[in-house]
XYZ file of C-alpha atoms in Angstrom:
590
model
C 14.124 -26.608 5.301
C 16.573 -28.982 3.669
C 19.506 -30.062 5.796
C 21.855 -27.133 6.222
C 25.588 -26.997 6.725
C 25.325 -23.920 8.941
C 27.864 -23.900 11.717
C 25.057 -23.692 14.258
C 23.506 -26.852 12.815
C 26.824 -28.673 12.787
C 27.509 -27.719 16.407
C 23.955 -28.581 17.424
C 24.381 -32.040 15.930
C 27.645 -32.577 17.828
C 26.173 -31.310 21.102
C 22.977 -33.303 20.512
C 25.032 -36.478 20.217
C 26.692 -35.634 23.533
C 23.319 -35.155 25.229
C 22.045 -38.414 23.692
C 25.075 -40.260 25.105
C 23.843 -39.185 28.547
C 20.378 -40.566 27.769
C 18.965 -37.103 27.141
C 17.002 -35.559 24.271
C 19.397 -34.553 21.432
C 17.302 -31.424 20.885
C 18.863 -30.070 24.098
C 22.062 -29.571 22.099
C 20.619 -26.675 20.062
C 23.288 -24.018 19.590
C 22.699 -20.342 18.977
C 24.981 -17.427 18.353
C 26.477 -16.104 21.554
C 25.205 -12.892 23.123
C 28.846 -12.244 24.020
C 30.900 -12.762 20.855
C 33.955 -11.545 22.776
C 33.696 -14.697 24.930
C 32.341 -17.312 22.520
C 30.983 -17.854 19.032
C 28.064 -20.064 20.040
C 26.179 -20.929 23.198
C 23.969 -23.812 24.350
C 21.507 -23.586 27.234
C 20.371 -27.238 27.110
C 22.039 -28.223 30.362
C 19.753 -25.844 32.249
C 16.605 -27.506 30.888
C 18.041 -31.008 31.379
C 18.995 -30.279 34.976
C 15.517 -29.015 35.791
C 13.976 -32.155 34.351
C 16.393 -34.544 36.103
C 16.779 -32.600 39.332
C 20.545 -32.364 38.882
C 23.102 -29.566 39.002
C 23.177 -27.952 35.521
C 26.946 -27.356 35.729
C 27.476 -31.087 36.194
C 25.583 -31.862 32.971
C 27.213 -28.957 31.125
C 30.678 -30.140 32.135
C 29.983 -33.583 30.705
C 28.842 -32.044 27.412
C 31.893 -29.780 27.281
C 34.224 -32.760 27.754
C 32.524 -34.552 24.863
C 32.711 -31.482 22.591
C 36.445 -31.013 23.110
C 37.148 -33.887 20.751
C 35.100 -32.345 17.919
C 37.115 -30.888 15.014
C 34.592 -28.027 15.018
C 35.698 -26.815 18.422
C 38.757 -24.765 19.367
C 37.739 -24.159 22.983
C 34.647 -24.823 25.059
C 33.788 -24.159 28.693
C 30.974 -23.839 31.192
C 29.874 -20.322 32.112
C 27.634 -19.148 34.926
C 25.088 -21.628 36.230
C 25.484 -24.019 33.279
C 25.781 -22.254 29.928
C 27.970 -24.056 27.381
C 30.234 -21.705 25.409
C 31.998 -22.754 22.204
C 34.660 -21.082 20.126
C 35.020 -22.583 16.660
C 38.262 -23.934 15.276
C 40.028 -22.181 12.422
C 39.638 -25.366 10.405
C 35.847 -25.364 10.846
C 35.629 -21.706 9.818
C 37.894 -22.221 6.828
C 35.873 -25.209 5.661
C 32.611 -23.300 6.067
C 34.021 -20.337 4.127
C 35.005 -22.703 1.314
C 31.480 -24.121 1.227
C 29.920 -20.671 1.041
C 32.359 -19.546 -1.652
C 31.636 -22.602 -3.812
C 27.855 -22.523 -3.353
C 25.921 -20.523 -6.000
C 23.366 -19.787 -3.260
C 26.060 -18.608 -0.840
C 25.055 -21.072 1.868
C 21.302 -20.608 1.561
C 19.012 -23.635 1.457
C 15.611 -24.101 -0.116
C 12.436 -25.052 1.683
C 11.718 -28.767 2.125
C 8.074 -28.352 1.119
C 7.705 -25.903 -1.790
C 4.254 -24.406 -2.126
C 2.146 -22.581 -4.665
C 1.964 -19.089 -3.205
C -0.017 -16.032 -4.285
C 1.214 -12.661 -3.057
C -1.404 -9.925 -3.343
C 0.155 -6.476 -3.163
C -0.148 -3.105 -4.807
C -3.879 -2.649 -4.439
C -3.853 0.761 -6.077
C -7.111 2.384 -7.073
C -7.864 3.039 -10.713
C -7.909 6.770 -11.549
C -5.368 7.605 -8.841
C -1.633 8.027 -9.290
C 0.691 6.105 -7.017
C 1.648 8.175 -4.003
C 3.899 7.829 -0.979
C 1.233 5.829 0.847
C 1.631 3.050 -1.731
C 5.364 2.675 -1.164
C 5.356 0.095 1.608
C 2.988 -2.433 0.034
C 4.966 -2.214 -3.203
C 8.416 -2.585 -1.654
C 7.505 -5.188 0.990
C 5.422 -7.261 -1.424
C 8.175 -7.277 -4.046
C 10.835 -8.334 -1.537
C 8.643 -11.197 -0.348
C 7.935 -12.455 -3.857
C 11.675 -12.442 -4.575
C 12.418 -14.279 -1.318
C 9.683 -16.902 -1.679
C 10.845 -17.655 -5.234
C 14.438 -17.961 -3.999
C 13.351 -20.374 -1.279
C 11.812 -22.657 -3.895
C 8.121 -21.760 -3.866
C 6.119 -21.209 -7.052
C 4.994 -17.611 -6.641
C 2.292 -15.675 -8.463
C 2.127 -11.976 -7.654
C -1.068 -10.027 -8.328
C -1.417 -6.248 -8.294
C -5.170 -6.537 -7.499
C -6.293 -3.091 -8.625
C -9.200 -1.304 -6.971
C -11.345 -0.941 -10.094
C -14.848 -2.089 -9.191
C -16.203 -0.127 -6.240
C -18.313 2.956 -5.662
C -15.513 5.233 -6.852
C -16.090 3.970 -10.391
C -19.728 5.060 -10.291
C -18.649 8.407 -8.849
C -16.176 8.935 -11.699
C -18.646 7.936 -14.385
C -21.134 10.513 -13.121
C -18.470 13.200 -12.791
C -17.334 12.700 -16.397
C -20.994 12.788 -17.424
C -21.397 16.194 -15.775
C -18.386 17.615 -17.629
C -18.892 15.880 -20.983
C -22.592 14.899 -21.185
C -22.510 14.440 -24.949
C -20.149 11.460 -24.881
C -21.609 8.271 -26.427
C -20.937 6.268 -23.251
C -23.945 7.897 -21.539
C -26.512 7.084 -24.239
C -28.250 3.970 -22.912
C -29.432 3.067 -26.420
C -25.877 3.095 -27.790
C -24.281 -0.319 -27.420
C -21.106 0.517 -29.331
C -18.637 0.483 -30.780
C -17.135 3.297 -28.728
C -14.102 5.552 -29.330
C -10.706 3.897 -28.896
C -9.169 7.106 -27.546
C -9.915 7.863 -23.904
C -11.926 11.038 -23.304
C -9.935 11.614 -20.091
C -6.221 11.763 -19.276
C -4.484 10.794 -16.026
C -4.406 14.481 -15.098
C -8.170 14.628 -15.682
C -8.717 11.598 -13.470
C -6.496 13.066 -10.759
C -8.749 16.120 -10.722
C -12.074 14.316 -11.128
C -11.503 11.593 -8.521
C -11.390 13.818 -5.375
C -13.998 16.128 -6.891
C -16.469 13.286 -7.373
C -15.742 11.776 -3.974
C -16.356 15.085 -2.183
C -19.679 15.633 -3.962
C -20.821 12.103 -3.174
C -20.046 12.510 0.507
C -21.794 15.879 0.742
C -24.999 15.083 -1.172
C -27.224 12.097 -0.478
C -28.992 12.396 -3.833
C -25.641 12.373 -5.667
C -24.518 9.401 -3.596
C -27.646 7.504 -4.692
C -26.850 8.340 -8.333
C -23.313 7.071 -7.825
C -24.580 3.835 -6.310
C -26.892 3.387 -9.282
C -24.073 4.003 -11.764
C -21.894 1.503 -9.891
C -24.641 -1.112 -10.001
C -25.203 -0.530 -13.727
C -21.469 -0.813 -14.408
C -21.302 -4.071 -12.471
C -24.405 -5.344 -14.291
C -22.732 -4.819 -17.658
C -24.075 -1.571 -19.138
C -21.984 -1.338 -22.355
C -21.217 2.390 -22.323
C -20.192 2.380 -18.683
C -17.994 -0.684 -19.238
C -16.262 1.016 -22.184
C -15.624 4.233 -20.225
C -14.417 2.205 -17.240
C -11.914 0.399 -19.460
C -10.504 3.787 -20.473
C -10.080 4.651 -16.769
C -8.167 1.392 -16.216
C -5.927 1.699 -19.282
C -4.977 5.318 -18.618
C -4.164 4.529 -14.988
C -2.050 1.475 -15.776
C 0.404 3.496 -17.900
C 1.458 5.533 -14.852
C 1.482 2.542 -12.525
C 3.796 0.579 -14.825
C 6.108 3.600 -15.051
C 6.478 3.798 -11.268
C 6.907 0.034 -10.948
C 9.644 0.046 -13.585
C 11.402 2.897 -11.794
C 11.431 0.875 -8.563
C 12.300 -2.407 -10.280
C 9.019 -4.028 -9.214
C 7.137 -6.553 -11.331
C 3.833 -8.396 -11.148
C 2.811 -11.685 -12.730
C -0.829 -10.618 -12.897
C -2.417 -7.201 -13.414
C -5.859 -8.226 -12.259
C -8.401 -6.128 -10.425
C -11.462 -6.508 -8.266
C -13.483 -6.619 -11.495
C -11.921 -9.978 -12.418
C -13.858 -11.513 -9.547
C -17.171 -10.399 -11.099
C -17.794 -13.556 -13.180
C -17.561 -15.684 -10.037
C -19.859 -13.583 -7.853
C -23.384 -14.577 -9.045
C -22.741 -18.296 -8.502
C -21.050 -17.554 -5.164
C -24.031 -15.551 -3.940
C -26.552 -18.177 -5.024
C -24.490 -20.956 -3.461
C -24.252 -19.172 -0.113
C -27.974 -18.463 -0.186
C -28.754 -22.102 -1.006
C -26.643 -23.327 1.906
C -28.175 -20.749 4.258
C -24.743 -19.248 4.863
C -26.007 -15.944 3.444
C -28.884 -14.267 5.295
C -31.250 -11.501 4.194
C -30.989 -8.638 6.670
C -32.243 -5.033 6.399
C -32.491 -5.254 2.623
C -29.004 -6.731 2.123
C -27.520 -10.207 1.940
C -24.944 -10.801 4.658
C -22.696 -13.559 5.988
C -22.156 -13.709 9.723
C -18.566 -14.394 10.769
C -18.697 -13.747 14.534
C -17.707 -16.583 16.879
C -18.585 -17.330 20.483
C -14.926 -17.024 21.438
C -14.592 -13.472 20.057
C -13.524 -10.860 22.580
C -14.379 -8.003 20.236
C -17.315 -7.262 17.991
C -17.035 -8.934 14.591
C -19.484 -7.435 12.069
C -20.911 -9.598 9.287
C -19.736 -9.144 5.725
C -22.110 -7.496 3.248
C -22.427 -9.935 0.373
C -24.889 -7.841 -1.688
C -25.977 -4.397 -0.518
C -29.521 -3.068 -0.597
C -28.906 -1.506 -4.044
C -27.868 -4.843 -5.521
C -24.184 -3.901 -5.808
C -21.309 -5.887 -4.379
C -18.576 -4.498 -2.161
C -15.002 -5.294 -1.236
C -15.861 -8.323 0.899
C -17.658 -10.050 -1.968
C -15.081 -9.193 -4.614
C -12.341 -10.557 -2.324
C -14.271 -13.817 -1.953
C -14.743 -13.946 -5.722
C -11.003 -13.384 -6.132
C -10.304 -16.342 -3.832
C -12.500 -18.526 -6.094
C -10.711 -17.205 -9.194
C -7.295 -17.977 -7.709
C -8.421 -21.366 -6.451
C -9.583 -22.375 -9.916
C -6.680 -20.891 -11.910
C -3.715 -21.332 -9.538
C -4.894 -23.546 -6.655
C -2.589 -21.805 -4.146
C -1.593 -23.395 -0.879
C -0.917 -19.997 0.680
C -2.134 -16.476 -0.119
C -0.371 -13.469 1.378
C -2.100 -10.077 1.376
C 0.431 -7.247 1.789
C -1.958 -4.468 2.743
C -1.992 -1.598 5.261
C -2.484 -2.750 8.855
C -5.606 -0.582 9.066
C -7.360 -3.197 6.886
C -6.862 -5.952 9.472
C -10.560 -6.223 10.360
C -11.598 -6.443 6.725
C -9.263 -9.350 6.045
C -10.235 -11.175 9.227
C -13.865 -10.986 8.076
C -13.018 -12.181 4.548
C -10.818 -15.052 5.784
C -13.515 -16.236 8.185
C -16.145 -16.039 5.464
C -13.890 -17.973 3.080
C -13.379 -20.658 5.703
C -17.087 -20.872 6.505
C -17.988 -21.078 2.809
C -15.389 -23.767 2.173
C -13.479 -21.683 -0.394
C -10.040 -21.696 1.264
C -9.164 -22.455 4.893
C -8.529 -19.421 7.062
C -5.095 -20.792 8.009
C -3.941 -20.547 4.372
C -4.825 -16.866 4.077
C -2.523 -14.330 5.752
C -2.811 -10.577 6.050
C 0.665 -9.035 6.262
C -0.078 -5.575 7.584
C 2.441 -2.762 7.840
C 2.886 0.645 9.427
C 3.104 4.018 7.708
C 6.013 5.961 6.234
C 6.156 9.449 7.702
C 8.053 12.657 7.056
C 10.739 14.140 9.355
C 7.963 15.775 11.404
C 6.591 12.335 12.272
C 3.421 12.889 10.254
C 2.380 11.204 6.998
C 4.285 12.580 4.023
C 2.750 15.639 2.385
C 3.829 18.030 -0.330
C 4.672 21.634 0.579
C 1.114 22.695 -0.255
C -0.304 19.956 1.973
C -1.218 17.432 -0.718
C -0.232 13.779 -0.833
C 3.256 13.337 -2.281
C 3.117 11.450 -5.585
C 5.498 8.540 -5.843
C 7.193 9.719 -9.032
C 7.888 13.070 -7.308
C 9.313 11.243 -4.310
C 11.591 9.136 -6.540
C 12.721 12.271 -8.386
C 13.655 13.899 -5.059
C 15.655 10.817 -4.093
C 17.423 10.801 -7.499
C 18.391 14.468 -7.105
C 19.651 13.942 -3.563
C 21.652 10.869 -4.596
C 23.265 12.833 -7.439
C 24.250 15.600 -5.018
C 25.666 13.145 -2.464
C 27.750 11.399 -5.114
C 29.269 14.708 -6.177
C 30.033 15.605 -2.559
C 31.741 12.233 -2.076
C 33.543 12.617 -5.416
C 32.014 9.397 -6.713
C 31.171 8.613 -10.326
C 33.397 11.308 -11.767
C 35.152 8.906 -14.147
C 32.038 7.589 -15.918
C 29.726 9.030 -18.570
C 26.768 11.243 -17.685
C 24.355 8.457 -18.626
C 26.119 6.017 -16.300
C 26.199 8.669 -13.566
C 22.413 9.003 -13.830
C 22.019 5.222 -13.735
C 24.246 4.937 -10.653
C 22.463 7.817 -8.918
C 19.100 6.142 -9.543
C 20.392 2.846 -8.159
C 21.626 4.722 -5.073
C 18.241 6.448 -4.708
C 16.290 3.180 -5.000
C 18.658 1.519 -2.519
C 18.049 4.379 -0.091
C 14.275 4.159 -0.486
C 13.993 0.372 -0.267
C 16.513 -0.281 2.489
C 15.143 2.491 4.700
C 11.697 0.916 4.373
C 12.592 -2.765 4.629
C 15.167 -2.399 7.415
C 12.360 -1.272 9.720
C 10.017 -3.810 11.247
C 7.078 -4.389 8.941
C 4.480 -3.495 11.544
C 6.158 -0.304 12.751
C 5.788 3.235 11.449
C 9.029 4.892 10.439
C 10.323 8.340 9.546
C 11.906 8.724 6.119
C 14.701 11.273 6.267
C 15.967 11.594 2.706
C 19.256 13.277 3.621
C 20.114 10.610 6.194
C 19.079 7.584 4.127
C 20.994 8.703 1.022
C 24.190 8.888 3.070
C 27.083 6.555 2.246
C 27.702 6.086 5.970
C 25.661 4.288 8.592
C 22.907 1.727 8.169
C 21.738 2.801 4.707
C 21.237 1.311 1.273
C 23.984 3.462 -0.300
C 26.466 2.222 2.332
C 25.720 -1.349 1.297
C 26.121 -0.506 -2.389
C 29.454 1.122 -1.660
C 30.642 -2.011 0.172
C 29.766 -4.181 -2.833
C 31.256 -1.748 -5.358
C 34.488 -1.593 -3.375
C 34.859 -5.377 -3.747
C 34.099 -5.107 -7.470
C 36.882 -2.544 -7.760
C 39.207 -4.926 -5.900
C 38.223 -7.718 -8.317
C 39.101 -5.570 -11.330
C 42.509 -4.723 -9.868
C 43.105 -8.394 -9.045
C 42.175 -9.493 -12.549
C 44.576 -6.935 -14.026
C 47.341 -8.258 -11.773
C 46.563 -11.905 -12.484
C 45.461 -12.607 -8.907
C 42.949 -15.446 -8.525
C 40.977 -16.775 -5.541
C 42.583 -19.653 -3.684
C 41.809 -21.962 -0.741
C 40.486 -19.996 2.242
C 42.519 -20.235 5.427
C 41.048 -18.286 8.333
C 43.684 -16.776 10.615
C 42.852 -13.189 11.613
C 40.116 -12.253 14.067
C 38.574 -10.069 11.344
C 38.478 -13.090 9.044
C 36.771 -15.137 11.750
C 34.162 -12.428 12.244
C 33.509 -12.155 8.510
C 33.048 -15.911 8.042
C 30.713 -16.052 11.037
C 28.697 -13.212 9.502
C 28.508 -14.966 6.115
C 27.475 -18.184 7.848
C 24.366 -16.410 9.172
C 22.818 -15.999 5.696
C 20.660 -19.110 5.755
C 19.437 -18.372 9.282
C 18.506 -14.817 8.269
C 16.647 -16.047 5.197
C 14.817 -18.657 7.229
C 13.734 -16.039 9.764
C 12.624 -13.613 7.051
C 10.729 -16.371 5.243
C 8.985 -17.823 8.284
C 8.076 -14.474 9.857
C 7.529 -12.543 6.606
C 9.786 -9.840 8.031
C 12.335 -8.404 5.523
C 14.145 -6.410 8.211
C 15.763 -9.674 9.395
C 17.500 -10.090 6.044
C 18.378 -6.370 5.986
C 20.078 -6.684 9.370
C 22.112 -9.614 8.061
C 23.253 -7.783 4.919
C 24.349 -4.812 7.023
C 26.217 -7.097 9.441
C 28.108 -8.677 6.534
C 28.987 -5.270 5.087
C 30.283 -4.098 8.469
C 32.302 -7.280 8.942
C 33.843 -6.884 5.499
C 34.734 -3.257 6.222
C 36.576 -4.331 9.389
C 38.304 -7.163 7.499
C 39.317 -4.869 4.635
C 40.788 -2.358 7.080
C 43.217 -4.830 8.680
C 43.849 -7.564 6.098
C 46.132 -6.694 3.223
C 45.030 -8.258 -0.043
C 46.719 -6.854 -3.136
C 49.729 -5.689 -1.108
C 50.124 -9.068 0.633
C 53.395 -10.727 -0.416
C 52.430 -14.197 0.837
C 50.685 -15.567 -2.264
C 48.592 -18.127 -0.357
C 47.307 -15.486 2.071
C 46.568 -13.084 -0.767
C 44.614 -15.731 -2.673
C 42.749 -16.744 0.493
C 41.720 -13.208 1.392
C 40.736 -12.424 -2.164
C 38.545 -15.554 -2.231
C 36.883 -14.440 0.998
C 36.228 -10.991 -0.486
C 34.645 -12.502 -3.606
C 32.478 -14.802 -1.446
C 31.339 -11.712 0.453
C 30.461 -9.882 -2.760
C 28.386 -12.811 -3.980
C 26.376 -12.926 -0.758
C 25.948 -9.154 -0.620
C 24.590 -9.083 -4.169
C 22.320 -12.057 -3.510
C 20.953 -10.462 -0.353
C 20.512 -7.052 -1.933
C 18.814 -8.623 -4.932
C 16.310 -10.324 -2.635
C 15.219 -6.936 -1.318
C 15.078 -5.512 -4.825
C 18.330 -3.540 -4.884
C 20.630 -3.613 -7.931
C 24.354 -3.032 -7.452
C 26.233 -0.797 -9.913
C 29.577 -1.937 -11.273
C 31.374 1.192 -10.114
C 30.870 4.497 -8.356
């Protein structure tokens, strides 16, 4: 990261200089936020480590550091606690200066990365011929938040939806359509086109045919062989099958783009597994020529097991016994495609944790083949979103809940909650609907992202659409309240002025705002959006406490009023930045 003006960094530099004056490593001066904010703002444990190394009493070293820190303009008070912990309470001047910096900074105190990279984020991964459902929510929301964050941190990001459009399910669908509409020109091997521009199937047809075809293929070995053959012919370029397959893809994409637009999610690339196909023949021949691929039981495989493995690591199937390629091979072909067109330095795969083995195999194979190093390929797995009963979301009749139905439920609940809270009554019906949708999306996204990425969580619609507690709507309300204050201030001619921190609530708010860069750094390094979510919630809580005790518009001291108003506006800017990074838009009013 570029050099930051965070209070922790400033204190660490001052404490580091004090340690260096004693002939000790300056890194021992690292400051972190205190576990006991009632006693101190920041804490340093360096004296403990130094004492152990030198064989001295840690309190003796800590006392020397404390004496040196007392002269720093950053420090109001500092003392030694317990066996040698260094506690620091910041001066009002330091907090005021930091608040001014945050208020003046378009990035609200956030820094960019020192070494920007070309990053590909692979998320979505929906299958052609299937509507988006609740199981697709997490990859979509997490992947979008990460692409927003990585862009904000200075990386060049390319996001790719990477559709599942090239596997056995395509052969299954082709054969199922053939059973229902055998007279279509796509099935006449002698017909090489042109073919009809209008799809012979709708999304509703595909939704019915997909599970129907899959069930038949699983139950009947002869049908499964036919499906494998159709898949191989599609992949080999049979014109009619390619034309029908394109209809499947186009019809599916219409619904996918609708759901993405509703959630405010975008992709740079709408590629699929099929886009790897041109790179596969050369890849296979190359791996054969270098003896990396082996012929085994009628298939070509690549072994990826290592002597150090503590669990079984199966080989990848490069080409199966029917001559078709599978997911391993298409993923390797996709790596080649991305390497040639983007040359990424990092590729993140935001895919269900249950696919961990698959990606470990692919990354090892990529490394062994010299395509991309394993260290530059990361699988960001995640847990599941469950209903109030703790089980995966289902509809009332036991089916998988479609995402557009889920969003509609959230919209309806948000509308009802706004009426109960008597919000939005002074705007048009169209604006009410827009606000309610923003509230619904905030509820959906924040409930997902505020949970650890790897954990399962229960989505309780009634609880998460509440305007109280740790919810997306609560955060929107905090931001909208400041916007309302800004409108009243503008009408009264009140403008922001120099920030002078006096009240305890002001101190707490500035300390919360100061944590933005640290939260972003943690989210970025760990790929964990819940860290940023926790920060945004902390800021909103701190502002609520500040707003409850600090008069702004009613304050008669003009300097205090201008100072507090400036602090409120700085808070709004950071709230909107943070919310925007997790894909949440803030309405102007409620």
